[in-house]
mmCIF file of C-alpha atoms and ligand atoms in Angstrom:
data_model
loop_
_atom_site.group_PDB
_atom_site.id
_atom_site.type_symbol
_atom_site.label_atom_id
_atom_site.label_comp_id
_atom_site.label_asym_id
_atom_site.label_seq_id
_atom_site.Cartn_x
_atom_site.Cartn_y
_atom_site.Cartn_z
ATOM 1 C CA MET A 1433 -63.520 72.283 134.448
ATOM 2 C CA LYS A 1434 -63.569 72.135 138.252
ATOM 3 C CA GLU A 1435 -64.596 74.905 140.651
ATOM 4 C CA ILE A 1436 -64.341 74.229 144.316
ATOM 5 C CA LYS A 1437 -65.152 76.679 147.088
ATOM 6 C CA ASN A 1438 -63.152 76.937 150.411
ATOM 7 C CA TYR A 1439 -60.493 74.712 148.897
ATOM 8 C CA PRO A 1440 -57.543 73.500 151.037
ATOM 9 C CA LEU A 1441 -54.170 74.469 149.473
ATOM 10 C CA LEU A 1442 -52.032 72.141 151.622
ATOM 11 C CA PRO A 1443 -51.550 69.692 148.620
ATOM 12 C CA HIS A 1444 -50.668 72.767 146.360
ATOM 13 C CA ASN A 1445 -47.774 74.320 148.234
ATOM 14 C CA THR A 1446 -44.589 72.520 149.084
ATOM 15 C CA PHE A 1447 -43.941 74.765 152.126
ATOM 16 C CA GLY A 1448 -46.731 72.897 153.758
ATOM 17 C CA MET A 1449 -48.860 75.904 154.705
ATOM 18 C CA ASP A 1450 -52.321 74.788 155.870
ATOM 19 C CA VAL A 1451 -54.363 77.576 154.211
ATOM 20 C CA LYS A 1452 -57.497 77.796 152.026
ATOM 21 C CA ALA A 1453 -58.482 79.569 148.844
ATOM 22 C CA SER A 1454 -62.121 81.020 148.656
ATOM 23 C CA VAL A 1455 -62.365 79.480 145.197
ATOM 24 C CA PHE A 1456 -60.153 76.999 143.211
ATOM 25 C CA VAL A 1457 -60.616 76.665 139.526
ATOM 26 C CA GLU A 1458 -58.919 73.929 137.381
ATOM 27 C CA TYR A 1459 -59.278 73.670 133.622
ATOM 28 C CA THR A 1460 -58.131 70.868 131.328
ATOM 29 C CA SER A 1461 -57.952 72.501 127.808
ATOM 30 C CA VAL A 1462 -57.427 75.760 126.072
ATOM 31 C CA ALA A 1463 -61.104 75.921 125.337
ATOM 32 C CA GLU A 1464 -61.984 75.528 129.048
ATOM 33 C CA LEU A 1465 -59.381 78.142 129.961
ATOM 34 C CA LYS A 1466 -61.074 80.642 127.542
ATOM 35 C CA THR A 1467 -64.443 79.922 129.285
ATOM 36 C CA VAL A 1468 -62.763 80.603 132.614
ATOM 37 C CA LEU A 1469 -61.308 83.848 131.364
ATOM 38 C CA SER A 1470 -64.697 85.014 130.170
ATOM 39 C CA ASN A 1471 -66.295 84.714 133.562
ATOM 40 C CA LYS A 1472 -66.007 88.154 135.055
ATOM 41 C CA ASP A 1473 -67.011 86.904 138.450
ATOM 42 C CA TYR A 1474 -63.583 85.352 138.826
ATOM 43 C CA PHE A 1475 -61.834 88.667 138.295
ATOM 44 C CA ARG A 1476 -63.742 91.006 140.596
ATOM 45 C CA GLY A 1477 -61.257 90.577 143.432
ATOM 46 C CA SER A 1478 -57.838 88.964 143.797
ATOM 47 C CA TRP A 1479 -56.732 86.020 141.675
ATOM 48 C CA LEU A 1480 -53.587 83.925 141.290
ATOM 49 C CA HIS A 1481 -52.511 81.267 138.808
ATOM 50 C CA ILE A 1482 -50.439 78.526 140.397
ATOM 51 C CA GLY A 1483 -48.361 75.648 139.123
ATOM 52 C CA GLY A 1484 -46.958 72.993 141.419
ATOM 53 C CA GLY A 1485 -46.831 75.459 144.341
ATOM 54 C CA SER A 1486 -43.178 74.832 144.824
ATOM 55 C CA ASN A 1487 -42.190 78.490 144.790
ATOM 56 C CA LEU A 1488 -44.920 80.014 146.846
ATOM 57 C CA LEU A 1489 -45.203 81.044 150.450
ATOM 58 C CA PHE A 1490 -48.785 81.661 151.643
ATOM 59 C CA THR A 1491 -49.037 83.959 154.649
ATOM 60 C CA GLY A 1492 -52.677 83.144 155.279
ATOM 61 C CA ASP A 1493 -55.919 82.098 153.633
ATOM 62 C CA TYR A 1494 -56.262 83.336 150.036
ATOM 63 C CA ASP A 1495 -59.300 85.486 149.718
ATOM 64 C CA GLY A 1496 -59.780 85.151 146.010
ATOM 65 C CA VAL A 1497 -59.689 82.779 143.056
ATOM 66 C CA ILE A 1498 -56.770 80.353 142.441
ATOM 67 C CA PHE A 1499 -56.446 78.959 138.986
ATOM 68 C CA HIS A 1500 -54.602 75.741 138.085
ATOM 69 C CA SER A 1501 -53.921 74.108 134.705
ATOM 70 C CA ALA A 1502 -54.627 70.484 134.205
ATOM 71 C CA ILE A 1503 -53.636 70.649 130.558
ATOM 72 C CA ARG A 1504 -51.797 67.496 129.859
ATOM 73 C CA GLY A 1505 -50.062 65.435 127.157
ATOM 74 C CA TYR A 1506 -46.872 65.024 125.211
ATOM 75 C CA GLU A 1507 -46.731 65.188 121.454
ATOM 76 C CA VAL A 1508 -43.798 65.018 119.147
ATOM 77 C CA VAL A 1509 -44.309 67.832 116.695
ATOM 78 C CA ARG A 1510 -40.951 67.611 114.724
ATOM 79 C CA GLU A 1511 -38.050 65.237 114.531
ATOM 80 C CA ASN A 1512 -35.141 64.235 112.448
ATOM 81 C CA ASP A 1513 -32.146 61.931 113.094
ATOM 82 C CA GLU A 1514 -30.554 64.488 115.380
ATOM 83 C CA GLU A 1515 -33.304 66.281 117.182
ATOM 84 C CA VAL A 1516 -36.859 66.024 118.483
ATOM 85 C CA GLU A 1517 -39.280 68.675 119.403
ATOM 86 C CA VAL A 1518 -41.950 67.732 122.019
ATOM 87 C CA ARG A 1519 -45.062 69.828 122.844
ATOM 88 C CA VAL A 1520 -46.043 69.362 126.478
ATOM 89 C CA GLY A 1521 -49.130 70.506 128.385
ATOM 90 C CA ALA A 1522 -48.441 73.175 131.013
ATOM 91 C CA GLY A 1523 -50.111 71.120 133.730
ATOM 92 C CA GLU A 1524 -47.686 68.123 133.395
ATOM 93 C CA VAL A 1525 -45.310 67.608 136.297
ATOM 94 C CA TRP A 1526 -41.846 68.811 135.170
ATOM 95 C CA ASP A 1527 -39.939 65.777 136.417
ATOM 96 C CA ASP A 1528 -42.366 63.402 134.630
ATOM 97 C CA PHE A 1529 -41.335 65.161 131.467
ATOM 98 C CA VAL A 1530 -37.650 64.750 132.308
ATOM 99 C CA ALA A 1531 -38.201 61.025 133.055
ATOM 100 C CA TYR A 1532 -40.097 60.647 129.773
ATOM 101 C CA SER A 1533 -37.245 62.304 127.835
ATOM 102 C CA VAL A 1534 -34.617 60.119 129.434
ATOM 103 C CA LYS A 1535 -36.574 57.036 128.818
ATOM 104 C CA SER A 1536 -37.023 58.015 125.161
ATOM 105 C CA GLY A 1537 -33.267 58.414 124.875
ATOM 106 C CA TRP A 1538 -33.365 62.199 124.302
ATOM 107 C CA TYR A 1539 -30.605 64.407 125.773
ATOM 108 C CA GLY A 1540 -30.850 67.890 127.296
ATOM 109 C CA ALA A 1541 -33.437 67.705 130.217
ATOM 110 C CA GLU A 1542 -31.508 65.184 132.459
ATOM 111 C CA ASN A 1543 -29.678 67.794 134.559
ATOM 112 C CA LEU A 1544 -32.977 69.314 135.465
ATOM 113 C CA SER A 1545 -34.145 66.018 137.107
ATOM 114 C CA LEU A 1546 -36.218 66.242 140.214
ATOM 115 C CA ILE A 1547 -36.838 69.951 140.087
ATOM 116 C CA PRO A 1548 -40.313 70.321 141.629
ATOM 117 C CA GLY A 1549 -43.105 72.107 139.759
ATOM 118 C CA GLU A 1550 -44.886 71.954 136.486
ATOM 119 C CA VAL A 1551 -44.116 72.477 132.827
ATOM 120 C CA GLY A 1552 -45.866 75.801 132.631
ATOM 121 C CA ALA A 1553 -43.725 77.218 135.424
ATOM 122 C CA SER A 1554 -40.565 75.918 133.779
ATOM 123 C CA ALA A 1555 -41.215 78.474 130.955
ATOM 124 C CA VAL A 1556 -42.078 81.357 133.241
ATOM 125 C CA GLN A 1557 -39.363 80.856 135.878
ATOM 126 C CA ASN A 1558 -36.603 79.446 133.576
ATOM 127 C CA ILE A 1559 -35.860 76.744 136.036
ATOM 128 C CA GLY A 1560 -32.254 75.709 136.314
ATOM 129 C CA ALA A 1561 -29.741 73.366 138.014
ATOM 130 C CA TYR A 1562 -26.340 71.816 137.311
ATOM 131 C CA GLY A 1563 -25.401 74.066 134.479
ATOM 132 C CA ALA A 1564 -28.647 73.621 132.501
ATOM 133 C CA GLU A 1565 -31.623 75.916 132.203
ATOM 134 C CA ALA A 1566 -35.168 75.413 130.661
ATOM 135 C CA LYS A 1567 -34.377 78.230 128.218
ATOM 136 C CA ASP A 1568 -31.768 76.074 126.592
ATOM 137 C CA LEU A 1569 -34.569 73.651 125.596
ATOM 138 C CA ILE A 1570 -37.531 75.807 124.951
ATOM 139 C CA VAL A 1571 -38.526 76.435 121.356
ATOM 140 C CA THR A 1572 -41.966 78.090 121.785
ATOM 141 C CA VAL A 1573 -44.312 78.954 124.622
ATOM 142 C CA GLU A 1574 -47.971 78.844 123.821
ATOM 143 C CA THR A 1575 -50.173 81.240 125.843
ATOM 144 C CA VAL A 1576 -53.565 82.694 126.140
ATOM 145 C CA GLU A 1577 -53.897 86.407 126.881
ATOM 146 C CA MET A 1578 -55.897 87.043 130.120
ATOM 147 C CA ALA A 1579 -57.572 90.176 128.988
ATOM 148 C CA THR A 1580 -58.729 89.021 125.594
ATOM 149 C CA GLY A 1581 -58.688 85.227 125.673
ATOM 150 C CA LYS A 1582 -56.564 85.426 122.459
ATOM 151 C CA GLU A 1583 -53.836 82.779 121.890
ATOM 152 C CA ARG A 1584 -50.266 83.900 121.347
ATOM 153 C CA VAL A 1585 -47.233 81.859 120.668
ATOM 154 C CA PHE A 1586 -43.869 83.214 121.986
ATOM 155 C CA ALA A 1587 -40.642 82.200 120.327
ATOM 156 C CA ASN A 1588 -37.751 81.555 122.702
ATOM 157 C CA ALA A 1589 -36.155 84.979 122.015
ATOM 158 C CA GLU A 1590 -39.338 86.815 122.755
ATOM 159 C CA CYS A 1591 -39.408 85.270 126.227
ATOM 160 C CA ARG A 1592 -36.247 87.318 127.162
ATOM 161 C CA TYR A 1593 -34.824 84.628 129.270
ATOM 162 C CA ALA A 1594 -32.192 85.216 131.944
ATOM 163 C CA TYR A 1595 -31.184 83.553 135.207
ATOM 164 C CA ARG A 1596 -34.647 82.736 136.712
ATOM 165 C CA GLU A 1597 -36.161 85.418 134.672
ATOM 166 C CA SER A 1598 -38.499 85.831 131.718
ATOM 167 C CA ILE A 1599 -40.841 88.370 130.189
ATOM 168 C CA PHE A 1600 -43.702 86.556 132.004
ATOM 169 C CA LYS A 1601 -42.147 87.622 135.397
ATOM 170 C CA GLN A 1602 -41.537 91.143 134.189
ATOM 171 C CA GLU A 1603 -43.562 93.316 131.859
ATOM 172 C CA LEU A 1604 -45.996 90.653 130.956
ATOM 173 C CA LYS A 1605 -46.504 89.436 134.549
ATOM 174 C CA GLY A 1606 -50.063 88.275 135.109
ATOM 175 C CA LYS A 1607 -51.007 88.988 131.475
ATOM 176 C CA TYR A 1608 -50.623 85.605 129.743
ATOM 177 C CA ILE A 1609 -51.257 81.979 130.902
ATOM 178 C CA VAL A 1610 -48.929 79.311 129.543
ATOM 179 C CA THR A 1611 -50.896 76.455 127.968
ATOM 180 C CA TYR A 1612 -48.156 74.406 126.074
ATOM 181 C CA VAL A 1613 -44.360 74.469 126.006
ATOM 182 C CA THR A 1614 -42.391 72.939 123.136
ATOM 183 C CA TYR A 1615 -38.845 71.801 124.045
ATOM 184 C CA ARG A 1616 -36.055 70.720 121.702
ATOM 185 C CA LEU A 1617 -33.938 67.691 122.731
ATOM 186 C CA SER A 1618 -31.053 66.019 121.089
ATOM 187 C CA LYS A 1619 -31.059 62.434 119.875
ATOM 188 C CA LEU A 1620 -27.199 62.545 119.865
ATOM 189 C CA PRO A 1621 -25.337 62.242 123.144
ATOM 190 C CA VAL A 1622 -24.512 65.692 124.567
ATOM 191 C CA PHE A 1623 -23.755 65.773 128.285
ATOM 192 C CA ASN A 1624 -23.183 68.735 130.646
ATOM 193 C CA LEU A 1625 -21.187 67.292 133.535
ATOM 194 C CA GLU A 1626 -18.827 69.962 134.634
ATOM 195 C CA TYR A 1627 -21.165 71.893 136.957
ATOM 196 C CA GLY A 1628 -21.273 70.900 140.585
ATOM 197 C CA ASN A 1629 -18.991 67.983 140.052
ATOM 198 C CA VAL A 1630 -21.649 65.767 138.411
ATOM 199 C CA ARG A 1631 -18.807 63.999 136.563
ATOM 200 C CA GLY A 1632 -16.973 63.427 139.791
ATOM 201 C CA GLU A 1633 -20.117 61.880 141.336
ATOM 202 C CA LEU A 1634 -20.418 59.510 138.350
ATOM 203 C CA GLU A 1635 -16.796 58.473 138.541
ATOM 204 C CA LYS A 1636 -17.032 57.932 142.381
ATOM 205 C CA LYS A 1637 -19.864 55.376 141.754
ATOM 206 C CA GLY A 1638 -17.915 53.851 138.838
ATOM 207 C CA CYS A 1639 -20.799 54.650 136.563
ATOM 208 C CA GLU A 1640 -20.716 54.952 132.761
ATOM 209 C CA VAL A 1641 -21.906 58.236 131.346
ATOM 210 C CA THR A 1642 -25.458 57.370 130.241
ATOM 211 C CA LEU A 1643 -28.729 59.392 130.277
ATOM 212 C CA ASP A 1644 -30.073 57.076 133.022
ATOM 213 C CA ASN A 1645 -26.935 57.304 135.075
ATOM 214 C CA VAL A 1646 -26.737 61.111 134.850
ATOM 215 C CA ARG A 1647 -30.388 61.417 135.830
ATOM 216 C CA ASN A 1648 -29.902 58.996 138.763
ATOM 217 C CA THR A 1649 -26.816 60.834 139.976
ATOM 218 C CA ILE A 1650 -28.523 64.214 139.908
ATOM 219 C CA ILE A 1651 -31.551 62.743 141.778
ATOM 220 C CA ALA A 1652 -29.101 61.274 144.387
ATOM 221 C CA VAL A 1653 -27.203 64.568 144.766
ATOM 222 C CA ARG A 1654 -30.460 66.526 145.145
ATOM 223 C CA GLU A 1655 -31.880 64.036 147.646
ATOM 224 C CA ILE A 1656 -28.819 64.455 149.838
ATOM 225 C CA LYS A 1657 -28.788 68.189 149.752
ATOM 226 C CA LEU A 1658 -32.436 69.221 149.514
ATOM 227 C CA PRO A 1659 -35.106 68.303 151.941
ATOM 228 C CA ASP A 1660 -38.085 66.227 150.662
ATOM 229 C CA PRO A 1661 -41.050 68.583 150.853
ATOM 230 C CA LYS A 1662 -43.307 65.634 151.807
ATOM 231 C CA LEU A 1663 -41.237 65.279 155.033
ATOM 232 C CA GLN A 1664 -40.256 68.888 155.637
ATOM 233 C CA GLY A 1665 -42.073 71.753 154.011
ATOM 234 C CA ASN A 1666 -39.720 73.901 151.796
ATOM 235 C CA ALA A 1667 -39.670 75.681 148.386
ATOM 236 C CA GLY A 1668 -36.173 74.703 147.204
ATOM 237 C CA SER A 1669 -33.867 77.664 146.975
ATOM 238 C CA PHE A 1670 -35.444 80.474 148.936
ATOM 239 C CA PHE A 1671 -33.138 83.156 147.602
ATOM 240 C CA MET A 1672 -31.700 83.745 144.169
ATOM 241 C CA ASN A 1673 -27.951 83.968 143.721
ATOM 242 C CA PRO A 1674 -27.059 87.621 143.608
ATOM 243 C CA ILE A 1675 -25.209 89.099 140.611
ATOM 244 C CA VAL A 1676 -22.811 91.857 141.491
ATOM 245 C CA PRO A 1677 -20.457 94.260 139.593
ATOM 246 C CA ARG A 1678 -16.988 92.883 139.121
ATOM 247 C CA ALA A 1679 -15.353 95.523 141.348
ATOM 248 C CA GLN A 1680 -17.624 94.590 144.238
ATOM 249 C CA PHE A 1681 -16.794 90.945 143.759
ATOM 250 C CA GLU A 1682 -13.030 91.659 143.625
ATOM 251 C CA ALA A 1683 -13.267 93.666 146.808
ATOM 252 C CA LEU A 1684 -15.075 90.785 148.504
ATOM 253 C CA GLN A 1685 -12.574 88.229 147.101
ATOM 254 C CA ALA A 1686 -9.709 90.285 148.628
ATOM 255 C CA THR A 1687 -11.329 89.695 152.094
ATOM 256 C CA TYR A 1688 -12.676 86.168 151.379
ATOM 257 C CA PRO A 1689 -10.221 84.519 149.017
ATOM 258 C CA ASP A 1690 -12.239 81.281 149.013
ATOM 259 C CA ILE A 1691 -15.488 82.946 147.921
ATOM 260 C CA PRO A 1692 -17.137 80.653 145.254
ATOM 261 C CA HIS A 1693 -18.340 82.499 142.169
ATOM 262 C CA TYR A 1694 -19.587 82.119 138.607
ATOM 263 C CA ASP A 1695 -18.060 84.576 136.124
ATOM 264 C CA LEU A 1696 -20.923 85.649 133.850
ATOM 265 C CA GLY A 1697 -18.606 87.668 131.628
ATOM 266 C CA GLY A 1698 -18.678 91.483 131.217
ATOM 267 C CA ASP A 1699 -19.117 93.320 134.480
ATOM 268 C CA ARG A 1700 -21.142 90.538 136.156
ATOM 269 C CA VAL A 1701 -20.210 87.891 138.701
ATOM 270 C CA LYS A 1702 -22.710 85.660 140.423
ATOM 271 C CA ILE A 1703 -22.073 84.698 143.976
ATOM 272 C CA PRO A 1704 -23.848 81.726 145.649
ATOM 273 C CA ALA A 1705 -26.173 83.071 148.324
ATOM 274 C CA ALA A 1706 -25.907 79.722 150.068
ATOM 275 C CA TRP A 1707 -22.183 80.304 150.748
ATOM 276 C CA MET A 1708 -22.852 83.772 152.307
ATOM 277 C CA ILE A 1709 -25.685 82.505 154.371
ATOM 278 C CA ASP A 1710 -23.646 79.674 155.610
ATOM 279 C CA ARG A 1711 -20.642 81.930 156.446
ATOM 280 C CA CYS A 1712 -23.015 84.047 158.485
ATOM 281 C CA GLY A 1713 -23.701 80.980 160.619
ATOM 282 C CA TRP A 1714 -27.319 80.327 159.651
ATOM 283 C CA LYS A 1715 -27.035 76.696 158.448
ATOM 284 C CA GLY A 1716 -29.157 74.440 160.645
ATOM 285 C CA LYS A 1717 -30.536 77.327 162.730
ATOM 286 C CA GLN A 1718 -34.136 77.608 163.795
ATOM 287 C CA VAL A 1719 -36.167 80.645 164.675
ATOM 288 C CA GLY A 1720 -39.576 79.846 165.957
ATOM 289 C CA ARG A 1721 -40.956 77.096 163.686
ATOM 290 C CA ALA A 1722 -38.988 78.148 160.712
ATOM 291 C CA GLY A 1723 -35.379 77.017 160.042
ATOM 292 C CA VAL A 1724 -32.414 76.911 157.658
ATOM 293 C CA HIS A 1725 -31.830 73.480 156.206
ATOM 294 C CA ASN A 1726 -28.747 71.791 157.732
ATOM 295 C CA LYS A 1727 -27.310 70.633 154.420
ATOM 296 C CA GLN A 1728 -28.067 73.542 152.112
ATOM 297 C CA ALA A 1729 -28.219 77.022 153.569
ATOM 298 C CA LEU A 1730 -30.213 78.396 150.621
ATOM 299 C CA VAL A 1731 -33.233 76.384 151.606
ATOM 300 C CA LEU A 1732 -35.609 77.625 154.428
ATOM 301 C CA VAL A 1733 -37.735 74.889 155.945
ATOM 302 C CA ASN A 1734 -41.004 74.597 157.829
ATOM 303 C CA CYS A 1735 -39.942 72.783 160.997
ATOM 304 C CA GLY A 1736 -43.601 71.940 161.708
ATOM 305 C CA GLY A 1737 -46.557 74.235 161.806
ATOM 306 C CA ALA A 1738 -44.667 77.433 160.853
ATOM 307 C CA THR A 1739 -46.786 80.248 159.446
ATOM 308 C CA GLY A 1740 -45.735 82.187 156.342
ATOM 309 C CA ASP A 1741 -44.976 85.193 158.488
ATOM 310 C CA GLU A 1742 -42.503 83.234 160.569
ATOM 311 C CA VAL A 1743 -40.703 82.121 157.478
ATOM 312 C CA ILE A 1744 -40.584 85.732 156.122
ATOM 313 C CA ALA A 1745 -39.352 87.008 159.550
ATOM 314 C CA LEU A 1746 -36.469 84.435 159.296
ATOM 315 C CA SER A 1747 -35.715 85.343 155.724
ATOM 316 C CA LYS A 1748 -35.527 89.122 156.692
ATOM 317 C CA GLN A 1749 -33.050 88.333 159.434
ATOM 318 C CA ILE A 1750 -30.907 86.352 157.019
ATOM 319 C CA GLN A 1751 -31.044 89.132 154.466
ATOM 320 C CA GLU A 1752 -29.950 91.649 156.939
ATOM 321 C CA SER A 1753 -27.093 89.578 158.233
ATOM 322 C CA VAL A 1754 -25.797 88.803 154.749
ATOM 323 C CA TYR A 1755 -25.983 92.539 153.910
ATOM 324 C CA ARG A 1756 -24.164 93.480 157.145
ATOM 325 C CA THR A 1757 -21.391 91.037 156.558
ATOM 326 C CA PHE A 1758 -20.934 91.179 152.726
ATOM 327 C CA GLY A 1759 -22.763 94.341 151.689
ATOM 328 C CA VAL A 1760 -24.767 92.251 149.163
ATOM 329 C CA ASN A 1761 -28.525 92.196 148.899
ATOM 330 C CA ILE A 1762 -30.078 88.853 148.401
ATOM 331 C CA SER A 1763 -33.590 88.603 147.037
ATOM 332 C CA PRO A 1764 -36.191 85.864 147.593
ATOM 333 C CA GLU A 1765 -36.843 83.573 144.628
ATOM 334 C CA VAL A 1766 -39.997 82.436 146.461
ATOM 335 C CA ASN A 1767 -43.231 84.532 145.959
ATOM 336 C CA PHE A 1768 -44.990 85.703 149.036
ATOM 337 C CA ILE A 1769 -48.767 85.487 148.742
HETATM 338 N N1 EPU B 2413 -22.567 76.272 149.663
HETATM 339 C C1 EPU B 2413 -22.219 76.580 150.990
HETATM 340 N N2 EPU B 2413 -23.128 76.204 151.944
HETATM 341 C C2 EPU B 2413 -24.296 75.584 151.712
HETATM 342 C C3 EPU B 2413 -24.564 75.211 150.381
HETATM 343 C C4 EPU B 2413 -23.776 75.627 149.420
HETATM 344 O O1 EPU B 2413 -21.184 77.161 151.164
HETATM 345 O O2 EPU B 2413 -24.974 75.331 152.628
HETATM 346 C C5 EPU B 2413 -21.704 76.626 148.578
HETATM 347 C C6 EPU B 2413 -21.180 75.451 147.786
HETATM 348 O O3 EPU B 2413 -20.081 74.917 148.326
HETATM 349 C C7 EPU B 2413 -20.967 75.987 146.455
HETATM 350 C C8 EPU B 2413 -22.026 77.092 146.301
HETATM 351 O O4 EPU B 2413 -22.367 77.472 147.651
HETATM 352 O O5 EPU B 2413 -19.744 76.553 146.289
HETATM 353 C C9 EPU B 2413 -23.232 76.815 145.456
HETATM 354 O O6 EPU B 2413 -23.988 75.741 146.020
HETATM 355 P P1 EPU B 2413 -24.740 74.681 145.082
HETATM 356 O O7 EPU B 2413 -23.952 74.213 143.989
HETATM 357 O O8 EPU B 2413 -25.340 73.764 145.997
HETATM 358 O O9 EPU B 2413 -25.904 75.532 144.351
HETATM 359 P P2 EPU B 2413 -26.669 76.817 144.720
HETATM 360 O O10 EPU B 2413 -26.171 77.911 143.954
HETATM 361 O O11 EPU B 2413 -26.774 77.002 146.170
HETATM 362 C C10 EPU B 2413 -28.275 76.516 142.599
HETATM 363 C C11 EPU B 2413 -29.773 76.533 142.428
HETATM 364 C C12 EPU B 2413 -30.452 75.231 142.779
HETATM 365 C C13 EPU B 2413 -29.739 74.094 142.013
HETATM 366 C C14 EPU B 2413 -28.243 74.113 142.310
HETATM 367 C C15 EPU B 2413 -27.517 73.087 141.564
HETATM 368 C C16 EPU B 2413 -30.373 78.917 142.601
HETATM 369 C C17 EPU B 2413 -31.135 79.934 143.464
HETATM 370 N N3 EPU B 2413 -30.339 77.702 143.070
HETATM 371 O O12 EPU B 2413 -28.136 76.465 144.026
HETATM 372 O O13 EPU B 2413 -31.790 75.314 142.465
HETATM 373 O O14 EPU B 2413 -30.292 72.880 142.326
HETATM 374 O O15 EPU B 2413 -27.715 75.442 141.983
HETATM 375 O O16 EPU B 2413 -27.355 73.502 140.241
HETATM 376 O O17 EPU B 2413 -29.890 79.237 141.540
HETATM 377 C C18 EPU B 2413 -34.020 75.834 143.243
HETATM 378 O O18 EPU B 2413 -33.977 76.785 142.478
HETATM 379 O O19 EPU B 2413 -34.972 75.581 144.015
HETATM 380 C C19 EPU B 2413 -32.765 75.004 143.380
HETATM 381 C C20 EPU B 2413 -32.655 74.014 144.303
#
């Protein structure tokens, strides 16, 4: 276990905010986590558990305790000729797990290549890209309850997964800490290439459809569209894609016949926030030291030395302008701290 006072958070937030935490605590096992939880001193004031810091926006120094998991390791816990189940430590880097799966010849995680963050957050946030979501792979989520230090295993259905949602972000927010996630992958080829023209990109390059090629294609597409946080601070998609009632979507479609959308069935239609932000003319714009990425309007960037408040001010202007034009509310996916 590691406890550091006055700890610089710059390496722990991809937005590149140069702020400090009063105390930073990192644990490497479930036993250490339980010891941490039994220390009342840590819980007298504010506390926050972080993962890779790729979905956080700090607005100033953090006056409290920040916890981070360094629980590591991969373990195959079940396998047959068709499937394999791998139990992974919450502190592993998500993309290392994807790389490991692809190298092992296991199918299912490749579309989620290069998503920043750690394994624990994949289960809380239900990360997703290119038609795949973590929830499609998750079998169980092992946790420790903050209040009691008791272990509890959540089956997939108990996690109440939805688009970028889970029980850990709703009624159990701040109540359980994820320690291990078990994912089920396929040993038989199953690809998911229709979303975002992944197949088209493979064909353009004259590539055979293999695990490696799909992973490399997704990485290439992401690298073109999304800024590298090492070069320009950002937290990936800043807003979630809003889901609106069908009637509202149809009214919008009458005015904007080219509006992209994903029909979720029933009364729900998802509209890409990026398209609306782009249509409002925000792409590539800069306000103070915060800006809108010039290749993907959903991504807000730190143009150098921006404060969290500057980014929030820009995000508010964007929300207002999207609402004025389309009558649709867009909510941040990023957490303001
Ligand atoms: N679009 C624009 N202008 C832009 C960008 C996109 O008009 O500047 C249009 C595109 O033409 C397309 C639509 O908006 O019709 C959707 O764009 P894209 O496929 O790039 O995906 P997205 O909905 O903007 C989501 C995820 C990303 C994920 C991609 C690919 C959310 C909030 N974001 O973005 O996730 O990589 O799909 O599957 O769901 C992240 O969460 O950090 C993230 C990057």
